[in-house]
Amino acid sequence: QTVVTQEPSFSVSPGGTVTLTCGLSSGSVSTSYYPSWYQQTPGQAPRTLIYNTNTRSSGVPDRFSGSILDNKAALTITGAQADDECDYYCVLYMGSGISVFGGGTKLTVL
Amino acid sequence: QVQLVQSGAEVKKPGASVKVSCKASGYTFPSYAIHWVRQAPGQGLEWMGWINGGNGNTKYSQKFHGRVTITRDTSAITAYMELRSLRSEDTAVYFCARDPRTLSSGWGFDYWGQGTLVTVSS
């Protein structure tokens, strides 16, 4: 069974840029996986940042961008702020109606 | 504006079933799919399945196949997720979420319900 992989944790300095990735245990991620990205603070529903690789969800600032980098989906955050510190999840569409979440990345801003 | 409003918290005994509802507003319900996602305490998000809001076709994660049924009532503009044979490991917050892709699925989720806590305990 293919696993969706994310960095368990990452840190970034305030004002800095960070790129989180979303890969496959076997194979490469392409736009055909329609990668999407979500932000979640404890106790809250997830917030959609990016869907269909690089489409920003309504109200999401352009500090957040999605792409494919080195055979992985990528979420880049520029100008990191304190309230960007939370968990980030990716989802890949595996075909045949099946979607799979990555394990999530805990982002620290310090 | 698009809104998904879920039913309230539930407490169930092992072996029982639970049915969570997700009422949609602010968009054409039959044009979009609704997915169900859950999150156990302290754990990550887990995709369970989805339903086509128009024709009612469904697809489920293999993990839940046989225990979960997702339905919708277009007149009530509501989707439902029923999970059977509950066990303690099913204690989680259950979310519904809309797929942004019209008349199909696979683009992820754009709008989310507020979540419903289901506690399974004897």
PDB file of C-alpha atoms in Angstrom:
ATOM      1  CA  GLN A   1       0.000   0.000   0.000  1.00  0.00           C
ATOM      2  CA  THR A   2       1.380   3.389  -1.016  1.00  0.00           C
ATOM      3  CA  VAL A   3       1.942   5.805   1.840  1.00  0.00           C
ATOM      4  CA  VAL A   4       1.786   9.590   1.554  1.00  0.00           C
ATOM      5  CA  THR A   5       4.836  11.064   3.256  1.00  0.00           C
ATOM      6  CA  GLN A   6       5.363  14.434   4.942  1.00  0.00           C
ATOM      7  CA  GLU A   7       8.126  15.790   7.134  1.00  0.00           C
ATOM      8  CA  PRO A   8       7.016  15.173  10.735  1.00  0.00           C
ATOM      9  CA  SER A   9       8.279  18.576  11.801  1.00  0.00           C
ATOM     10  CA  PHE A  10       9.858  21.708  10.387  1.00  0.00           C
ATOM     11  CA  SER A  11      10.922  25.052  11.739  1.00  0.00           C
ATOM     12  CA  VAL A  12      11.162  28.482  10.166  1.00  0.00           C
ATOM     13  CA  SER A  13      12.254  31.886  11.405  1.00  0.00           C
ATOM     14  CA  PRO A  14       9.726  34.717  11.527  1.00  0.00           C
ATOM     15  CA  GLY A  15       9.713  36.416   8.126  1.00  0.00           C
ATOM     16  CA  GLY A  16      11.424  33.437   6.534  1.00  0.00           C
ATOM     17  CA  THR A  17      10.403  31.051   3.783  1.00  0.00           C
ATOM     18  CA  VAL A  18       9.685  27.371   4.217  1.00  0.00           C
ATOM     19  CA  THR A  19       8.741  24.635   1.775  1.00  0.00           C
ATOM     20  CA  LEU A  20       6.870  21.589   3.069  1.00  0.00           C
ATOM     21  CA  THR A  21       6.689  18.526   0.864  1.00  0.00           C
ATOM     22  CA  CYS A  22       4.262  15.688   0.193  1.00  0.00           C
ATOM     23  CA  GLY A  23       5.590  12.557  -1.457  1.00  0.00           C
ATOM     24  CA  LEU A  24       4.859   8.914  -2.087  1.00  0.00           C
ATOM     25  CA  SER A  25       6.577   5.930  -0.499  1.00  0.00           C
ATOM     26  CA  SER A  26       6.713   4.544  -4.014  1.00  0.00           C
ATOM     27  CA  GLY A  27       6.700   6.744  -7.094  1.00  0.00           C
ATOM     28  CA  SER A  28       6.526  10.408  -7.984  1.00  0.00           C
ATOM     29  CA  VAL A  29       3.818  12.974  -7.362  1.00  0.00           C
ATOM     30  CA  SER A  30       2.472  14.812 -10.396  1.00  0.00           C
ATOM     31  CA  THR A  31      -0.443  17.129 -11.030  1.00  0.00           C
ATOM     32  CA  SER A  32      -2.499  13.995 -11.761  1.00  0.00           C
ATOM     33  CA  TYR A  33      -2.605  13.450  -7.997  1.00  0.00           C
ATOM     34  CA  TYR A  34      -4.336  16.838  -7.577  1.00  0.00           C
ATOM     35  CA  PRO A  35      -2.416  17.587  -4.356  1.00  0.00           C
ATOM     36  CA  SER A  36      -4.120  19.752  -1.776  1.00  0.00           C
ATOM     37  CA  TRP A  37      -2.959  21.358   1.469  1.00  0.00           C
ATOM     38  CA  TYR A  38      -4.650  22.093   4.795  1.00  0.00           C
ATOM     39  CA  GLN A  39      -3.742  24.030   7.899  1.00  0.00           C
ATOM     40  CA  GLN A  40      -5.024  22.994  11.312  1.00  0.00           C
ATOM     41  CA  THR A  41      -4.707  24.485  14.766  1.00  0.00           C
ATOM     42  CA  PRO A  42      -5.577  22.298  17.776  1.00  0.00           C
ATOM     43  CA  GLY A  43      -9.272  21.896  18.389  1.00  0.00           C
ATOM     44  CA  GLN A  44     -10.280  23.493  15.104  1.00  0.00           C
ATOM     45  CA  ALA A  45     -11.536  22.208  11.784  1.00  0.00           C
ATOM     46  CA  PRO A  46      -8.917  22.162   9.042  1.00  0.00           C
ATOM     47  CA  ARG A  47      -8.599  25.222   6.836  1.00  0.00           C
ATOM     48  CA  THR A  48      -8.068  24.686   3.135  1.00  0.00           C
ATOM     49  CA  LEU A  49      -5.023  26.463   1.743  1.00  0.00           C
ATOM     50  CA  ILE A  50      -4.444  24.938  -1.705  1.00  0.00           C
ATOM     51  CA  TYR A  51      -6.321  22.458  -3.913  1.00  0.00           C
ATOM     52  CA  ASN A  52      -5.674  21.025  -7.371  1.00  0.00           C
ATOM     53  CA  THR A  53      -1.903  21.540  -6.963  1.00  0.00           C
ATOM     54  CA  ASN A  54      -1.807  25.336  -6.934  1.00  0.00           C
ATOM     55  CA  THR A  55      -5.296  26.834  -6.637  1.00  0.00           C
ATOM     56  CA  ARG A  56      -5.482  29.017  -3.556  1.00  0.00           C
ATOM     57  CA  SER A  57      -8.698  28.623  -1.583  1.00  0.00           C
ATOM     58  CA  SER A  58     -10.902  31.651  -1.046  1.00  0.00           C
ATOM     59  CA  GLY A  59      -9.356  34.154   1.342  1.00  0.00           C
ATOM     60  CA  VAL A  60      -5.942  32.494   1.529  1.00  0.00           C
ATOM     61  CA  PRO A  61      -3.117  35.058   1.244  1.00  0.00           C
ATOM     62  CA  ASP A  62      -0.622  34.727  -1.574  1.00  0.00           C
ATOM     63  CA  ARG A  63       2.099  33.973   0.993  1.00  0.00           C
ATOM     64  CA  PHE A  64       0.923  30.383   0.535  1.00  0.00           C
ATOM     65  CA  SER A  65       1.599  28.684  -2.778  1.00  0.00           C
ATOM     66  CA  GLY A  66       1.483  25.140  -4.118  1.00  0.00           C
ATOM     67  CA  SER A  67       3.629  23.444  -6.730  1.00  0.00           C
ATOM     68  CA  ILE A  68       5.352  20.245  -7.797  1.00  0.00           C
ATOM     69  CA  LEU A  69       9.051  20.169  -6.871  1.00  0.00           C
ATOM     70  CA  ASP A  70      11.432  17.265  -7.395  1.00  0.00           C
ATOM     71  CA  ASN A  71       8.634  14.717  -7.842  1.00  0.00           C
ATOM     72  CA  LYS A  72       6.791  15.848  -4.702  1.00  0.00           C
ATOM     73  CA  ALA A  73       3.954  18.223  -4.043  1.00  0.00           C
ATOM     74  CA  ALA A  74       5.171  21.314  -2.246  1.00  0.00           C
ATOM     75  CA  LEU A  75       3.631  24.013  -0.083  1.00  0.00           C
ATOM     76  CA  THR A  76       5.726  27.161   0.177  1.00  0.00           C
ATOM     77  CA  ILE A  77       5.070  29.740   2.872  1.00  0.00           C
ATOM     78  CA  THR A  78       6.822  33.081   2.522  1.00  0.00           C
ATOM     79  CA  GLY A  79       7.059  35.768   5.191  1.00  0.00           C
ATOM     80  CA  ALA A  80       6.315  33.262   7.968  1.00  0.00           C
ATOM     81  CA  GLN A  81       4.264  34.655  10.840  1.00  0.00           C
ATOM     82  CA  ALA A  82       3.729  33.458  14.384  1.00  0.00           C
ATOM     83  CA  ASP A  83       0.205  32.271  13.636  1.00  0.00           C
ATOM     84  CA  ASP A  84       1.512  30.027  10.857  1.00  0.00           C
ATOM     85  CA  GLU A  85       2.686  27.749  13.663  1.00  0.00           C
ATOM     86  CA  CYS A  86       0.345  24.764  13.475  1.00  0.00           C
ATOM     87  CA  ASP A  87      -0.083  21.441  11.657  1.00  0.00           C
ATOM     88  CA  TYR A  88      -0.121  21.114   7.874  1.00  0.00           C
ATOM     89  CA  TYR A  89      -1.613  18.176   5.984  1.00  0.00           C
ATOM     90  CA  CYS A  90      -1.519  17.212   2.348  1.00  0.00           C
ATOM     91  CA  VAL A  91      -3.932  14.997   0.448  1.00  0.00           C
ATOM     92  CA  LEU A  92      -3.241  13.094  -2.754  1.00  0.00           C
ATOM     93  CA  TYR A  93      -5.857  11.660  -5.087  1.00  0.00           C
ATOM     94  CA  MET A  94      -4.873   8.069  -5.844  1.00  0.00           C
ATOM     95  CA  GLY A  95      -7.405   7.520  -8.611  1.00  0.00           C
ATOM     96  CA  SER A  96     -10.575   5.413  -8.596  1.00  0.00           C
ATOM     97  CA  GLY A  97     -12.144   7.852  -6.163  1.00  0.00           C
ATOM     98  CA  ILE A  98      -9.607   7.290  -3.389  1.00  0.00           C
ATOM     99  CA  SER A  99      -7.883  10.091  -1.494  1.00  0.00           C
ATOM    100  CA  VAL A 100      -5.146   9.692   1.114  1.00  0.00           C
ATOM    101  CA  PHE A 101      -3.848  12.104   3.733  1.00  0.00           C
ATOM    102  CA  GLY A 102      -0.222  12.489   4.605  1.00  0.00           C
ATOM    103  CA  GLY A 103       0.775  12.150   8.233  1.00  0.00           C
ATOM    104  CA  GLY A 104       1.073  15.908   8.724  1.00  0.00           C
ATOM    105  CA  THR A 105       3.890  18.339   9.434  1.00  0.00           C
ATOM    106  CA  LYS A 106       4.130  20.301  12.658  1.00  0.00           C
ATOM    107  CA  LEU A 107       5.517  23.728  11.769  1.00  0.00           C
ATOM    108  CA  THR A 108       7.300  25.784  14.388  1.00  0.00           C
ATOM    109  CA  VAL A 109       7.980  29.488  13.871  1.00  0.00           C
ATOM    110  CA  LEU A 110      10.927  30.597  15.997  1.00  0.00           C
TER     111      LEU A 110
ATOM    112  CA  GLN B   1     -21.696  31.779   1.405  1.00  0.00           C
ATOM    113  CA  VAL B   2     -21.001  28.069   1.466  1.00  0.00           C
ATOM    114  CA  GLN B   3     -21.664  26.442   4.840  1.00  0.00           C
ATOM    115  CA  LEU B   4     -21.632  22.877   6.096  1.00  0.00           C
ATOM    116  CA  VAL B   5     -23.293  22.417   9.491  1.00  0.00           C
ATOM    117  CA  GLN B   6     -22.929  19.101  11.262  1.00  0.00           C
ATOM    118  CA  SER B   7     -25.017  17.419  13.928  1.00  0.00           C
ATOM    119  CA  GLY B   8     -24.023  17.416  17.567  1.00  0.00           C
ATOM    120  CA  ALA B   9     -21.738  15.241  19.652  1.00  0.00           C
ATOM    121  CA  GLU B  10     -22.633  11.606  20.233  1.00  0.00           C
ATOM    122  CA  VAL B  11     -21.743   9.048  22.877  1.00  0.00           C
ATOM    123  CA  LYS B  12     -22.130   5.434  21.849  1.00  0.00           C
ATOM    124  CA  LYS B  13     -21.423   2.021  23.338  1.00  0.00           C
ATOM    125  CA  PRO B  14     -19.144  -0.470  21.611  1.00  0.00           C
ATOM    126  CA  GLY B  15     -20.998  -2.388  18.934  1.00  0.00           C
ATOM    127  CA  ALA B  16     -23.525   0.375  18.315  1.00  0.00           C
ATOM    128  CA  SER B  17     -23.917   2.562  15.227  1.00  0.00           C
ATOM    129  CA  VAL B  18     -23.741   6.322  14.787  1.00  0.00           C
ATOM    130  CA  LYS B  19     -25.127   8.530  12.030  1.00  0.00           C
ATOM    131  CA  VAL B  20     -23.722  12.028  11.598  1.00  0.00           C
ATOM    132  CA  SER B  21     -25.395  14.607   9.378  1.00  0.00           C
ATOM    133  CA  CYS B  22     -23.938  17.476   7.356  1.00  0.00           C
ATOM    134  CA  LYS B  23     -26.383  20.131   6.143  1.00  0.00           C
ATOM    135  CA  ALA B  24     -25.210  22.215   3.194  1.00  0.00           C
ATOM    136  CA  SER B  25     -26.161  25.731   2.189  1.00  0.00           C
ATOM    137  CA  GLY B  26     -24.957  28.463  -0.135  1.00  0.00           C
ATOM    138  CA  TYR B  27     -24.350  26.326  -3.221  1.00  0.00           C
ATOM    139  CA  THR B  28     -26.010  23.880  -5.605  1.00  0.00           C
ATOM    140  CA  PHE B  29     -25.875  20.676  -3.577  1.00  0.00           C
ATOM    141  CA  PRO B  30     -26.121  18.148  -6.453  1.00  0.00           C
ATOM    142  CA  SER B  31     -23.151  19.722  -8.251  1.00  0.00           C
ATOM    143  CA  TYR B  32     -20.518  18.799  -5.686  1.00  0.00           C
ATOM    144  CA  ALA B  33     -19.269  15.783  -3.789  1.00  0.00           C
ATOM    145  CA  ILE B  34     -19.135  15.578  -0.003  1.00  0.00           C
ATOM    146  CA  HIS B  35     -16.281  13.769   1.701  1.00  0.00           C
ATOM    147  CA  TRP B  36     -16.016  12.488   5.267  1.00  0.00           C
ATOM    148  CA  VAL B  37     -12.762  12.766   7.218  1.00  0.00           C
ATOM    149  CA  ARG B  38     -12.029  11.802  10.807  1.00  0.00           C
ATOM    150  CA  GLN B  39      -9.399  12.653  13.410  1.00  0.00           C
ATOM    151  CA  ALA B  40      -8.779  10.540  16.486  1.00  0.00           C
ATOM    152  CA  PRO B  41      -7.497  12.342  19.595  1.00  0.00           C
ATOM    153  CA  GLY B  42      -3.920  13.496  19.054  1.00  0.00           C
ATOM    154  CA  GLN B  43      -3.769  11.880  15.616  1.00  0.00           C
ATOM    155  CA  GLY B  44      -3.763  13.027  12.014  1.00  0.00           C
ATOM    156  CA  LEU B  45      -6.585  13.376   9.537  1.00  0.00           C
ATOM    157  CA  GLU B  46      -7.986  10.258   7.855  1.00  0.00           C
ATOM    158  CA  TRP B  47     -10.121  10.136   4.711  1.00  0.00           C
ATOM    159  CA  MET B  48     -13.154   7.854   4.973  1.00  0.00           C
ATOM    160  CA  GLY B  49     -15.097   8.211   1.742  1.00  0.00           C
ATOM    161  CA  TRP B  50     -17.256  10.461  -0.416  1.00  0.00           C
ATOM    162  CA  ILE B  51     -20.616  10.753  -2.083  1.00  0.00           C
ATOM    163  CA  ASN B  52     -21.565  12.390  -5.360  1.00  0.00           C
ATOM    164  CA  GLY B  53     -24.183  14.971  -4.414  1.00  0.00           C
ATOM    165  CA  GLY B  54     -26.003  14.465  -7.701  1.00  0.00           C
ATOM    166  CA  ASN B  55     -26.225  10.751  -8.464  1.00  0.00           C
ATOM    167  CA  GLY B  56     -25.422   9.412  -4.986  1.00  0.00           C
ATOM    168  CA  ASN B  57     -22.459   7.306  -6.110  1.00  0.00           C
ATOM    169  CA  THR B  58     -20.060   6.536  -3.282  1.00  0.00           C
ATOM    170  CA  LYS B  59     -16.494   5.432  -2.699  1.00  0.00           C
ATOM    171  CA  TYR B  60     -15.021   4.322   0.600  1.00  0.00           C
ATOM    172  CA  SER B  61     -11.576   3.858   2.057  1.00  0.00           C
ATOM    173  CA  GLN B  62     -10.730   0.175   2.185  1.00  0.00           C
ATOM    174  CA  LYS B  63     -10.157   0.592   5.931  1.00  0.00           C
ATOM    175  CA  PHE B  64     -13.840   1.310   6.532  1.00  0.00           C
ATOM    176  CA  HIS B  65     -15.373  -0.703   3.740  1.00  0.00           C
ATOM    177  CA  GLY B  66     -18.284  -2.705   5.117  1.00  0.00           C
ATOM    178  CA  ARG B  67     -18.699  -0.589   8.258  1.00  0.00           C
ATOM    179  CA  VAL B  68     -19.433   2.828   6.777  1.00  0.00           C
ATOM    180  CA  THR B  69     -22.274   4.050   4.600  1.00  0.00           C
ATOM    181  CA  ILE B  70     -22.502   7.574   3.199  1.00  0.00           C
ATOM    182  CA  THR B  71     -25.852   8.776   1.894  1.00  0.00           C
ATOM    183  CA  ARG B  72     -27.462  12.061   0.919  1.00  0.00           C
ATOM    184  CA  ASP B  73     -30.911  13.550   0.800  1.00  0.00           C
ATOM    185  CA  THR B  74     -31.058  16.178  -1.935  1.00  0.00           C
ATOM    186  CA  SER B  75     -34.389  17.542  -0.745  1.00  0.00           C
ATOM    187  CA  ALA B  76     -32.890  18.118   2.705  1.00  0.00           C
ATOM    188  CA  ILE B  77     -29.540  19.219   1.172  1.00  0.00           C
ATOM    189  CA  THR B  78     -27.882  16.980   3.738  1.00  0.00           C
ATOM    190  CA  ALA B  79     -25.234  14.275   3.605  1.00  0.00           C
ATOM    191  CA  TYR B  80     -24.979  11.524   6.192  1.00  0.00           C
ATOM    192  CA  MET B  81     -22.237   9.218   7.417  1.00  0.00           C
ATOM    193  CA  GLU B  82     -23.183   6.085   9.306  1.00  0.00           C
ATOM    194  CA  LEU B  83     -20.501   4.006  11.032  1.00  0.00           C
ATOM    195  CA  ARG B  84     -21.464   0.602  12.422  1.00  0.00           C
ATOM    196  CA  SER B  85     -19.962  -1.870  14.873  1.00  0.00           C
ATOM    197  CA  LEU B  86     -18.298   0.943  16.766  1.00  0.00           C
ATOM    198  CA  ARG B  87     -15.189   0.278  18.819  1.00  0.00           C
ATOM    199  CA  SER B  88     -13.165   2.477  21.126  1.00  0.00           C
ATOM    200  CA  GLU B  89     -10.708   3.242  18.319  1.00  0.00           C
ATOM    201  CA  ASP B  90     -13.546   5.001  16.447  1.00  0.00           C
ATOM    202  CA  THR B  91     -13.585   7.757  19.062  1.00  0.00           C
ATOM    203  CA  ALA B  92     -12.784  10.779  16.936  1.00  0.00           C
ATOM    204  CA  VAL B  93     -13.984  14.058  15.520  1.00  0.00           C
ATOM    205  CA  TYR B  94     -15.751  13.444  12.216  1.00  0.00           C
ATOM    206  CA  PHE B  95     -15.729  16.182   9.558  1.00  0.00           C
ATOM    207  CA  CYS B  96     -17.627  16.577   6.324  1.00  0.00           C
ATOM    208  CA  ALA B  97     -15.985  18.576   3.563  1.00  0.00           C
ATOM    209  CA  ARG B  98     -16.954  19.660   0.054  1.00  0.00           C
ATOM    210  CA  ASP B  99     -14.907  18.759  -2.999  1.00  0.00           C
ATOM    211  CA  PRO B 100     -14.255  21.867  -5.121  1.00  0.00           C
ATOM    212  CA  ARG B 101     -14.502  19.879  -8.352  1.00  0.00           C
ATOM    213  CA  THR B 102     -17.959  20.145  -9.885  1.00  0.00           C
ATOM    214  CA  LEU B 103     -19.819  16.944 -10.816  1.00  0.00           C
ATOM    215  CA  SER B 104     -16.862  14.782  -9.749  1.00  0.00           C
ATOM    216  CA  SER B 105     -14.275  14.432  -7.015  1.00  0.00           C
ATOM    217  CA  GLY B 106     -10.555  14.277  -6.478  1.00  0.00           C
ATOM    218  CA  TRP B 107      -9.453  17.894  -6.096  1.00  0.00           C
ATOM    219  CA  GLY B 108      -9.386  17.760  -2.308  1.00  0.00           C
ATOM    220  CA  PHE B 109     -11.710  19.779  -0.111  1.00  0.00           C
ATOM    221  CA  ASP B 110     -12.581  23.466  -0.052  1.00  0.00           C
ATOM    222  CA  TYR B 111     -15.220  23.942   2.659  1.00  0.00           C
ATOM    223  CA  TRP B 112     -15.448  22.050   5.947  1.00  0.00           C
ATOM    224  CA  GLY B 113     -18.079  21.336   8.549  1.00  0.00           C
ATOM    225  CA  GLN B 114     -17.324  22.238  12.155  1.00  0.00           C
ATOM    226  CA  GLY B 115     -16.786  18.620  13.188  1.00  0.00           C
ATOM    227  CA  THR B 116     -18.756  16.158  15.313  1.00  0.00           C
ATOM    228  CA  LEU B 117     -17.185  14.391  18.277  1.00  0.00           C
ATOM    229  CA  VAL B 118     -18.167  10.743  18.495  1.00  0.00           C
ATOM    230  CA  THR B 119     -17.138   9.032  21.722  1.00  0.00           C
ATOM    231  CA  VAL B 120     -17.290   5.257  21.950  1.00  0.00           C
ATOM    232  CA  SER B 121     -17.211   4.059  25.525  1.00  0.00           C
ATOM    233  CA  SER B 122     -18.795   1.369  27.620  1.00  0.00           C
TER     234      SER B 122
END
